[in-house]
Coordinates of C-alpha atoms in Angstrom, one line a residue:
H1124 CA 50.4 101.6 224.6
N1125 CA 51.8 103.3 221.6
A1126 CA 54.8 100.9 221.4
L1127 CA 52.4 97.9 221.5
H1128 CA 50.3 99.5 218.8
D1129 CA 53.4 99.9 216.6
D1130 CA 54.3 96.3 217.1
V1131 CA 50.8 95.2 216.1
D1132 CA 51.0 97.3 213.0
L1133 CA 54.4 96.0 212.2
E1134 CA 53.3 92.4 212.6
A1135 CA 50.3 93.1 210.4
L1136 CA 52.5 94.6 207.7
V1137 CA 54.8 91.6 207.8
N1138 CA 51.8 89.2 207.4
D1139 CA 50.5 91.3 204.5
M1140 CA 54.0 91.2 202.9
N1141 CA 54.2 87.4 203.2
S1142 CA 50.8 86.9 201.8
S1143 CA 51.5 89.3 198.9
L1144 CA 54.8 87.5 198.2
E1145 CA 53.1 84.1 198.2
S1146 CA 50.5 85.3 195.8
L1147 CA 53.1 86.8 193.6
S1148 CA 55.3 83.7 193.5
S1149 CA 52.2 81.5 192.8
S1150 CA 51.1 83.8 189.9
L1151 CA 54.6 84.4 188.4
R1152 CA 56.1 82.1 185.9
R1153 CA 59.8 81.8 185.0
S1154 CA 59.4 83.6 181.7
Q1155 CA 57.0 86.3 182.9
P1156 CA 58.3 89.7 183.9
M1157 CA 57.4 91.1 187.4
H1158 CA 55.4 94.3 187.3
I1159 CA 57.3 97.5 188.2
L1160 CA 54.6 98.6 190.7
A1161 CA 54.8 95.3 192.6
V1162 CA 58.5 95.7 192.9
R1163 CA 58.1 99.3 194.2
R1164 CA 55.6 98.2 196.8
L1165 CA 58.0 95.5 198.1
Q1166 CA 60.8 98.0 198.3
E1167 CA 58.7 100.5 200.2
A1168 CA 57.6 97.7 202.6
E1169 CA 61.2 96.8 203.2
Q1170 CA 62.1 100.4 203.9
Q1171 CA 59.3 100.6 206.5
L1172 CA 60.6 97.3 208.2
R1173 CA 64.1 98.6 208.5
T1174 CA 64.5 100.2 211.9
S1175 CA 66.1 103.6 212.3
S1176 CA 68.4 102.5 215.0
L1177 CA 70.4 100.2 212.7
P1178 CA 73.0 101.9 210.4
A1179 CA 72.7 101.3 206.7
I1180 CA 75.3 98.7 205.5
P1181 CA 77.3 100.1 202.5
N1182 CA 77.9 98.0 199.4
P1183 CA 81.5 96.6 199.7
F1184 CA 81.7 96.0 195.9
P1185 CA 80.2 99.0 194.2
E1186 CA 82.2 98.4 191.0
L1187 CA 80.2 95.1 190.4
C1188 CA 77.0 97.1 190.0
S1189 CA 78.3 99.4 187.2
L1190 CA 77.5 98.6 183.6
A1191 CA 81.1 98.9 182.6
N1192 CA 82.0 95.9 184.8
S1193 CA 79.4 93.5 183.5
P1194 CA 79.9 89.8 184.2
V1195 CA 82.1 88.0 181.7
L1196 CA 80.6 84.9 180.3
S1197 CA 83.3 82.3 180.0
P1198 CA 82.5 79.3 177.7
G1199 CA 80.7 76.7 179.6
S1200 CA 79.5 78.9 182.5
L1201 CA 75.9 78.9 181.4
P1202 CA 74.0 75.6 180.8
P1203 CA 72.8 75.5 177.2
G1204 CA 69.1 76.1 176.8
E1205 CA 68.7 77.8 180.2
P1206 CA 66.9 81.2 180.2
S1207 CA 69.1 84.0 181.3
T1208 CA 69.0 87.8 181.8
G1209 CA 71.5 90.5 182.1
I1210 CA 74.4 91.9 180.0
Y1211 CA 77.3 89.7 178.9
I1212 CA 80.6 90.3 177.2
V1213 CA 81.4 88.4 174.0
K1214 CA 84.6 88.6 172.0
V1215 CA 84.4 88.4 168.2
F1216 CA 87.5 88.0 166.0
S1217 CA 88.0 89.1 162.4
E1218 CA 90.1 87.5 159.7
D1219 CA 93.3 89.3 160.7
G1220 CA 93.2 87.6 164.2
L1221 CA 92.2 90.8 166.1
G1222 CA 89.1 90.7 168.3
K1223 CA 86.5 93.2 169.4
V1224 CA 84.8 93.0 172.8
V1225 CA 81.1 93.9 172.8
E1226 CA 78.5 93.9 175.5
I1227 CA 75.3 92.2 174.5
P1228 CA 72.0 91.2 176.3
A1229 CA 71.3 87.6 176.9
G1230 CA 68.5 87.6 174.3
M1231 CA 70.6 88.9 171.4
T1232 CA 70.5 86.8 168.2
A1233 CA 73.3 86.2 165.7
R1234 CA 71.7 88.6 163.2
D1235 CA 71.4 91.4 165.7
L1236 CA 75.1 91.0 166.7
C1237 CA 76.2 91.1 163.1
Q1238 CA 74.2 94.3 162.6
L1239 CA 75.9 95.8 165.7
L1240 CA 79.3 94.8 164.4
V1241 CA 78.5 96.3 160.9
Y1242 CA 77.5 99.5 162.6
K1243 CA 80.7 99.6 164.8
S1244 CA 83.0 98.7 161.9
H1245 CA 81.4 101.0 159.3
C1246 CA 80.8 98.1 156.9
V1247 CA 78.2 98.0 154.1
D1248 CA 75.2 96.2 155.5
D1249 CA 74.2 93.9 152.6
N1250 CA 72.7 91.1 154.8
S1251 CA 75.6 88.7 153.9
W1252 CA 77.6 89.1 157.2
A1253 CA 77.6 86.0 159.4
L1254 CA 78.8 84.9 162.9
V1255 CA 80.9 81.8 162.6
E1256 CA 81.5 79.3 165.5
H1257 CA 85.1 78.3 165.1
H1258 CA 86.8 75.3 166.9
P1259 CA 90.5 75.5 166.0
L1260 CA 91.6 72.4 168.0
L1261 CA 88.9 70.2 166.3
G1262 CA 89.3 71.9 162.9
L1263 CA 85.5 72.7 162.7
E1264 CA 83.5 75.7 162.0
R1265 CA 79.8 76.6 161.2
C1266 CA 77.8 79.6 160.4
L1267 CA 75.3 80.5 163.1
E1268 CA 71.6 80.8 162.0
D1269 CA 70.2 84.3 162.3
H1270 CA 67.8 83.4 165.0
E1271 CA 70.2 81.5 167.3
L1272 CA 71.0 83.2 170.7
V1273 CA 74.7 84.1 170.9
I1274 CA 75.0 83.6 174.6
Q1275 CA 73.5 80.1 174.5
V1276 CA 75.9 79.0 171.7
Q1277 CA 78.9 80.4 173.5
A1278 CA 77.9 78.5 176.7
S1279 CA 78.2 75.2 174.8
M1280 CA 81.6 76.1 173.3
S1281 CA 85.0 75.0 174.7
S1282 CA 87.6 77.4 176.1
G1283 CA 89.7 77.3 172.9
S1284 CA 86.8 78.1 170.6
R1285 CA 85.9 81.6 169.3
F1286 CA 83.4 83.6 167.2
L1287 CA 84.5 85.0 163.8
F1288 CA 82.9 87.9 161.9
R1289 CA 82.8 87.0 158.2
K1290 CA 81.0 87.2 154.9
N1291 CA 78.8 84.2 153.9
Y1292 CA 77.1 84.8 150.6
A1293 CA 75.8 81.2 150.4
K1294 CA 73.8 81.3 153.7
Y1295 CA 70.4 81.5 151.8
E1296 CA 71.5 80.8 148.2
F1297 CA 69.6 77.6 148.1
F1298 CA 66.3 79.6 148.2
R1299 CA 67.4 81.2 144.9
N1300 CA 69.0 78.3 143.1
T1301 CA 67.3 75.2 144.5
H1302 CA 68.3 72.7 141.8
T1303 CA 72.0 73.7 142.1
F1304 CA 72.0 72.7 145.7
F1305 CA 69.8 69.7 145.4
P1306 CA 70.6 67.6 142.3
E1307 CA 67.8 65.2 141.4
H1308 CA 69.9 62.1 141.8
M1309 CA 70.4 62.9 145.5
V1310 CA 66.7 63.6 146.3
A1311 CA 64.8 60.3 146.7
W1312 CA 61.4 62.0 146.0
C1313 CA 62.6 63.1 142.6
Q1314 CA 63.8 59.6 141.8
E1315 CA 60.5 58.0 142.8
T1316 CA 58.3 60.4 140.8
N1317 CA 60.6 59.9 137.8
R1318 CA 60.0 63.4 136.4
T1319 CA 61.5 66.9 136.6
I1320 CA 60.3 68.7 139.8
P1321 CA 59.8 72.5 139.7
P1322 CA 62.2 74.2 142.1
S1323 CA 59.3 75.9 144.0
Q1324 CA 57.6 72.5 144.7
L1325 CA 60.9 70.9 145.7
L1326 CA 61.5 73.7 148.2
Q1327 CA 58.0 73.5 149.6
N1328 CA 58.5 69.8 150.3
F1329 CA 61.7 70.6 152.3
L1330 CA 60.0 73.4 154.3
A1331 CA 56.7 71.6 155.0
T1332 CA 56.6 69.3 158.0
S1333 CA 53.9 67.0 156.5
S1334 CA 56.0 66.0 153.4
C1335 CA 59.0 63.7 153.8
P1336 CA 61.8 64.3 151.3
E1337 CA 64.9 62.3 151.7
I1338 CA 68.6 62.9 150.7
Q1339 CA 70.4 59.8 149.6
G1340 CA 73.9 58.9 148.3
Y1341 CA 77.3 57.4 149.2
L1342 CA 79.4 59.0 151.9
Y1343 CA 82.7 58.1 153.6
V1344 CA 82.2 57.5 157.3
K1345 CA 85.0 57.4 159.8
D1346 CA 84.8 54.6 162.4
V1347 CA 84.5 55.9 166.0
G1348 CA 87.8 55.6 167.7
R1349 CA 89.7 54.5 164.5
K1350 CA 91.5 56.1 161.7
S1351 CA 89.9 54.1 158.9
W1352 CA 87.1 55.3 156.6
K1353 CA 84.4 53.2 154.9
K1354 CA 82.1 54.0 152.1
V1355 CA 78.4 53.4 152.8
Y1356 CA 75.0 54.4 151.4
M1357 CA 73.4 57.1 153.5
F1358 CA 69.8 58.5 154.0
L1359 CA 69.1 61.8 155.7
R1360 CA 65.5 62.2 156.9
R1361 CA 63.8 64.5 159.4
S1362 CA 64.2 61.9 162.1
G1363 CA 68.0 61.7 161.6
L1364 CA 70.9 60.3 159.6
Y1365 CA 70.9 56.6 158.7
C1366 CA 73.2 54.2 156.8
S1367 CA 72.3 51.0 155.1
A1368 CA 73.9 47.8 156.3
K1369 CA 73.1 46.1 153.0
G1370 CA 74.0 48.0 149.8
T1371 CA 71.3 50.6 149.0
S1372 CA 68.5 48.9 150.8
K1373 CA 65.9 51.1 152.6
E1374 CA 64.3 48.3 154.6
P1375 CA 64.0 49.2 158.3
R1376 CA 65.9 46.1 159.3
H1377 CA 68.9 47.2 157.2
L1378 CA 69.0 50.8 158.4
Q1379 CA 71.4 51.9 161.2
F1380 CA 70.8 55.2 163.1
L1381 CA 74.0 57.4 163.1
A1382 CA 73.1 60.9 164.2
D1383 CA 70.2 63.0 165.5
L1384 CA 69.3 66.4 164.0
E1385 CA 67.5 68.0 166.9
D1386 CA 70.3 68.1 169.4
S1387 CA 73.2 68.3 166.9
S1388 CA 74.8 70.9 164.6
I1389 CA 76.6 70.4 161.3
F1390 CA 80.1 71.7 160.8
T1391 CA 82.5 72.1 157.9
V1392 CA 85.8 70.4 158.6
I1393 CA 88.6 72.7 157.6
T1394 CA 91.6 70.4 158.3
G1395 CA 90.2 67.1 157.0
K1396 CA 93.1 65.4 155.4
K1397 CA 95.7 66.7 157.9
L1398 CA 93.8 66.0 161.1
H1399 CA 91.6 63.0 160.3
G1400 CA 93.1 61.4 157.2
A1401 CA 90.0 62.1 155.1
P1402 CA 89.8 60.4 151.7
T1403 CA 88.8 63.7 150.0
D1404 CA 88.8 67.4 150.7
Y1405 CA 85.0 67.6 151.2
E1406 CA 84.7 66.6 154.8
F1407 CA 81.9 67.7 157.2
C1408 CA 80.9 66.7 160.7
I1409 CA 77.8 66.2 162.9
K1410 CA 78.6 67.4 166.4
P1411 CA 76.2 66.9 169.4
N1412 CA 75.5 70.2 171.2
K1413 CA 76.5 68.7 174.5
C1414 CA 79.9 67.8 173.1
R1415 CA 82.5 70.5 174.1
G1416 CA 85.8 69.2 172.8
E1417 CA 85.7 65.4 172.7
S1418 CA 86.5 64.2 169.2
K1419 CA 85.2 60.7 169.9
E1420 CA 81.6 62.0 170.0
L1421 CA 81.9 63.6 166.5
R1422 CA 80.4 61.9 163.5
M1423 CA 82.9 62.5 160.7
L1424 CA 81.6 62.3 157.1
C1425 CA 83.2 62.9 153.7
A1426 CA 81.6 63.5 150.3
E1427 CA 82.9 62.9 146.8
D1428 CA 82.7 66.5 145.6
E1429 CA 81.7 70.0 146.8
Q1430 CA 78.2 69.8 145.4
G1431 CA 77.5 66.6 147.4
R1432 CA 78.8 68.1 150.7
T1433 CA 76.8 71.3 150.1
C1434 CA 73.6 69.2 149.5
W1435 CA 74.0 67.1 152.6
M1436 CA 74.8 70.1 154.8
T1437 CA 72.0 72.3 153.4
A1438 CA 69.4 69.5 153.8
F1439 CA 70.5 69.1 157.4
R1440 CA 69.8 72.8 158.1
L1441 CA 66.4 72.6 156.3
F1442 CA 65.3 69.5 158.1
K1443 CA 66.4 70.9 161.5
Y1444 CA 64.9 74.4 161.3
G1445 CA 62.3 74.2 158.5
I1446 CA 60.2 77.3 157.9
V1447 CA 62.3 79.3 160.3
L1448 CA 65.2 79.5 157.8
Y1449 CA 62.8 80.9 155.2
Q1450 CA 61.6 83.5 157.6
N1451 CA 65.3 84.5 158.3
Y1452 CA 65.8 84.8 154.6
K1453 CA 62.7 87.0 154.0
I1454 CA 63.1 89.4 156.9
P1455 CA 66.0 91.4 155.4
L1456 CA 64.3 91.4 152.0
Q1457 CA 61.1 92.8 153.4
R1458 CA 63.0 95.4 155.4
K1459 CA 64.9 96.4 152.2
T1460 CA 61.6 96.8 150.4
L1461 CA 60.3 99.1 153.1
L1462 CA 63.4 101.2 153.2
S1463 CA 63.6 101.6 149.4
H1464 CA 60.6 103.9 149.5
F1465 CA 62.5 106.3 151.7
S1466 CA 66.1 105.9 150.5
A1467 CA 65.4 106.6 146.8
P1468 CA 67.1 109.9 145.8
V1469 CA 64.7 112.7 145.3
R1470 CA 65.6 115.6 143.0
S1471 CA 65.0 119.0 144.3
V1472 CA 63.0 121.7 142.5
S1473 CA 66.2 123.7 141.8
E1474 CA 67.7 120.6 140.0
N1475 CA 64.6 120.1 137.9
S1476 CA 64.7 123.8 136.8
L1477 CA 68.4 123.8 135.7
V1478 CA 69.0 125.3 132.2
A1479 CA 72.0 125.7 130.0
M1480 CA 73.5 129.2 130.1
D1481 CA 75.9 131.1 127.8
F1482 CA 78.1 133.7 129.6
S1483 CA 80.4 134.6 126.7
G1484 CA 78.7 138.0 126.3
R1485 CA 78.2 140.9 128.7
I1486 CA 75.1 139.3 130.1
G1487 CA 74.0 135.7 130.5
R1488 CA 71.8 134.0 127.9
V1489 CA 69.6 130.9 128.2
I1490 CA 70.5 128.3 125.5
E1491 CA 67.2 127.0 124.2
N1492 CA 68.5 125.0 121.3
P1493 CA 69.3 121.4 122.6
L1494 CA 72.0 120.8 120.1
E1495 CA 73.7 124.1 121.1
A1496 CA 73.4 123.2 124.8
Q1497 CA 75.0 119.8 124.2
S1498 CA 77.9 121.4 122.2
A1499 CA 78.4 123.9 125.1
A1500 CA 78.6 121.0 127.6
M1501 CA 81.2 119.2 125.5
E1502 CA 83.3 122.3 125.2
E1503 CA 83.2 122.8 128.9
G1504 CA 84.3 119.2 129.5
H1505 CA 87.2 119.6 127.2
A1506 CA 88.2 122.9 128.8
W1507 CA 88.1 121.3 132.3
R1508 CA 90.3 118.4 131.2
K1509 CA 92.9 120.8 129.8
R1510 CA 92.8 122.8 133.0
S1511 CA 93.3 119.6 135.1
Q1512 CA 96.2 118.4 132.9
R1513 CA 97.9 121.9 133.1
M1514 CA 97.5 121.8 136.9
N1515 CA 99.2 118.4 137.1
V1516 CA 102.1 119.5 135.0
L1517 CA 102.6 122.6 137.1
G1518 CA 102.6 120.4 140.2
S1519 CA 99.6 121.8 142.0
H1520 CA 96.8 120.1 144.0
S1521 CA 97.2 116.6 142.5
P1522 CA 100.4 115.1 143.8
L1523 CA 100.1 111.9 141.7
H1524 CA 100.5 111.7 137.9
H1525 CA 97.6 109.9 136.2
S1526 CA 99.7 106.8 135.4
S1527 CA 100.9 106.5 139.0
L1528 CA 97.4 107.2 140.3
S1529 CA 95.9 104.3 138.2
S1530 CA 98.4 101.9 139.6
V1531 CA 97.4 102.5 143.3
I1532 CA 93.8 103.7 143.1
H1533 CA 92.5 100.1 143.7
I1534 CA 94.4 99.6 147.0
A1535 CA 91.5 100.8 149.2
Q1536 CA 88.9 98.7 147.4
M1537 CA 87.2 95.9 149.4
W1538 CA 87.8 93.3 146.7
F1539 CA 91.6 93.9 146.4
H1540 CA 93.7 91.7 148.7
G1541 CA 97.3 92.6 147.7
R1542 CA 100.0 90.0 147.6
I1543 CA 98.2 86.9 148.8
T1544 CA 99.0 83.4 147.4
R1545 CA 96.7 81.4 145.2
E1546 CA 96.0 79.0 148.1
E1547 CA 95.0 81.9 150.3
S1548 CA 92.6 83.2 147.6
H1549 CA 91.1 79.7 147.5
R1550 CA 90.6 79.7 151.2
L1551 CA 88.9 83.1 151.2
I1552 CA 86.5 82.1 148.4
H1553 CA 85.7 78.8 150.2
Q1554 CA 85.0 80.5 153.5
Q1555 CA 82.6 83.1 152.0
G1556 CA 80.3 80.7 150.2
Q1557 CA 81.5 79.6 146.7
V1558 CA 78.5 81.2 145.0
D1559 CA 78.6 82.3 141.3
G1560 CA 80.2 85.7 140.9
L1561 CA 82.2 85.7 144.1
F1562 CA 85.5 87.4 143.2
L1563 CA 88.7 89.1 144.4
L1564 CA 91.7 90.7 142.8
R1565 CA 95.3 90.1 143.9
V1566 CA 98.9 90.8 142.7
S1567 CA 100.2 88.1 140.4
Q1568 CA 103.0 85.9 141.9
S1569 CA 104.5 85.2 138.5
N1570 CA 104.4 88.7 137.1
P1571 CA 104.8 91.6 139.6
K1572 CA 103.4 94.1 137.2
A1573 CA 100.2 92.0 136.5
F1574 CA 97.2 91.2 138.6
V1575 CA 94.9 88.2 138.9
L1576 CA 91.1 88.0 139.0
T1577 CA 90.0 85.0 141.1
L1578 CA 86.4 84.1 140.4
C1579 CA 84.0 81.4 141.5
H1580 CA 81.6 79.8 139.0
H1581 CA 79.6 76.5 139.5
Q1582 CA 81.5 75.9 142.8
K1583 CA 84.8 76.0 141.0
I1584 CA 87.5 78.6 141.4
K1585 CA 89.1 80.1 138.2
H1586 CA 91.9 82.6 137.8
F1587 CA 92.2 85.3 135.0
Q1588 CA 95.4 87.3 134.6
I1589 CA 95.1 91.0 134.1
L1590 CA 98.1 92.3 132.1
P1591 CA 99.2 96.0 131.7
C1592 CA 99.5 97.2 128.1
E1593 CA 100.8 100.6 126.9
E1594 CA 99.3 102.7 124.2
D1595 CA 100.3 106.3 123.2
G1596 CA 102.4 106.5 126.4
Q1597 CA 99.5 105.6 128.7
V1598 CA 99.2 102.3 130.6
F1599 CA 96.0 100.3 130.4
F1600 CA 94.8 97.0 132.0
S1601 CA 93.2 94.1 130.1
L1602 CA 92.3 90.5 130.8
D1603 CA 91.4 89.6 127.2
D1604 CA 94.8 90.3 125.5
G1605 CA 94.0 94.0 124.9
A1606 CA 90.6 93.6 123.2
T1607 CA 89.0 95.6 126.1
K1608 CA 91.3 98.1 127.9
F1609 CA 90.7 100.0 131.1
T1610 CA 92.6 102.9 132.6
D1611 CA 92.5 101.4 136.1
L1612 CA 91.3 98.3 138.0
I1613 CA 88.3 100.0 139.4
Q1614 CA 87.0 100.7 135.9
L1615 CA 87.7 97.0 134.9
V1616 CA 85.8 95.7 137.9
E1617 CA 82.8 98.0 137.3
F1618 CA 82.7 96.9 133.6
Y1619 CA 82.6 93.2 134.4
Q1620 CA 80.0 93.8 137.1
L1621 CA 77.7 94.9 134.3
N1622 CA 79.0 92.8 131.4
R1623 CA 80.2 89.2 131.4
G1624 CA 82.6 89.6 128.5
V1625 CA 85.1 86.8 128.3
L1626 CA 84.3 85.7 131.9
P1627 CA 81.9 82.7 132.7
C1628 CA 79.7 85.0 134.7
K1629 CA 79.4 88.6 135.9
L1630 CA 81.3 89.8 139.0
K1631 CA 78.6 89.9 141.7
H1632 CA 80.0 89.5 145.3
P1633 CA 83.3 91.0 146.4
C1634 CA 85.3 88.8 148.7
T1635 CA 85.8 91.2 151.6
V1636 CA 87.9 91.0 154.8
V1637 CA 87.1 93.6 157.5
A1638 CA 89.3 94.4 160.5
L1639 CA 87.2 94.8 163.6

């Protein structure tokens, strides 16, 4: 009788479980989390159903359950756009070719991964770091938007592609200098109104979904499956990229659809002339997201100059993402404003109550006269310099003489790149955004004792030679033929960060390469 009673209870428990599972499955959606209490009830019910006569089956692969052996996401293993959960392994490379493996959740964005790499590499977090999708076989690369999911992007990449961790100062520069990025002759709306458009109004029209701005101009297009290029008049709208079959006509019967914005991404072509025989150096490409490595599906385009290429590529991003880009731009600024209230240095009470003292007599005396206090401070400074020079002569704590120290003190600076070529400096400046004030210092190839300041201004790269000059036995550095002299390169850079001097603009953004 007891055994029969137990069987009835067990059957009732199974029926209750089935009904609860059906109700749970009907109420749950794919993106909704299951409540922890419901999971615990199911686990307890399974424990009751398990008979005591059967031995527990051990897990034959316990190492697969540990966090240290998380599943590796190989490119192409996850369909793009599919929701996913769990921890995945992503490898990110730095400029020196070395990579760092990091474990990230499926929902981590490009901005979050950049902040994680900044923390792990001890970099300065100035919101200019970016994650770059790099395709070496196709010669393409693009900067991921801050809100993009890293796992979904990697799932659409081919096996030879990789992520790069790099500076990109131009990611949101068009929000600050709208007219520089969108010249009026390329914006159809500016041409139709026939007047000067305020930058704020121009930007609002790009961000608003109701307004319909349009980018227009000539571009070189590569024929699909051929090596030849032809020059045609193009129109970029929210609905896609079009070319005119008859001159500059905008009539619908003359327009041909070339590329979609929604399911495509725009890339910079880094090997244009070599790989594709491009007519200029300013090539870019529209790549469908479903395309993994087939060059025949790529839409190759080429502009006349750098400003034209930047305009087309920036408009593509704005049309595709709209207000989301502006939100990505504002979030770090708002966070910086909030943190500024707490990060400002606060002077302690003891610092506020500091006074000048005179200890020349038997007892200390407070110096109340401001002029006497200033004179005492200058005397103390001169005495300290004499002591430090005497220590250097005697060979004490400072192993380097001042002249030798000034010649090597800049080596550890983020803007100094050593003995790189002029072409390599151009490549670094191009990669990191070509914004005004982007600079680096390198050793001169023509004069081993001199240095070169490489500076970007108006999307053009200029070089200024820094020559050593000797005065009273001491070596100084100058880039204006000795009119302004500096004891070392750090002092020179700090001066031109505050003063333009003979340069076309101030030094604003150091061109930095970080080893992960």
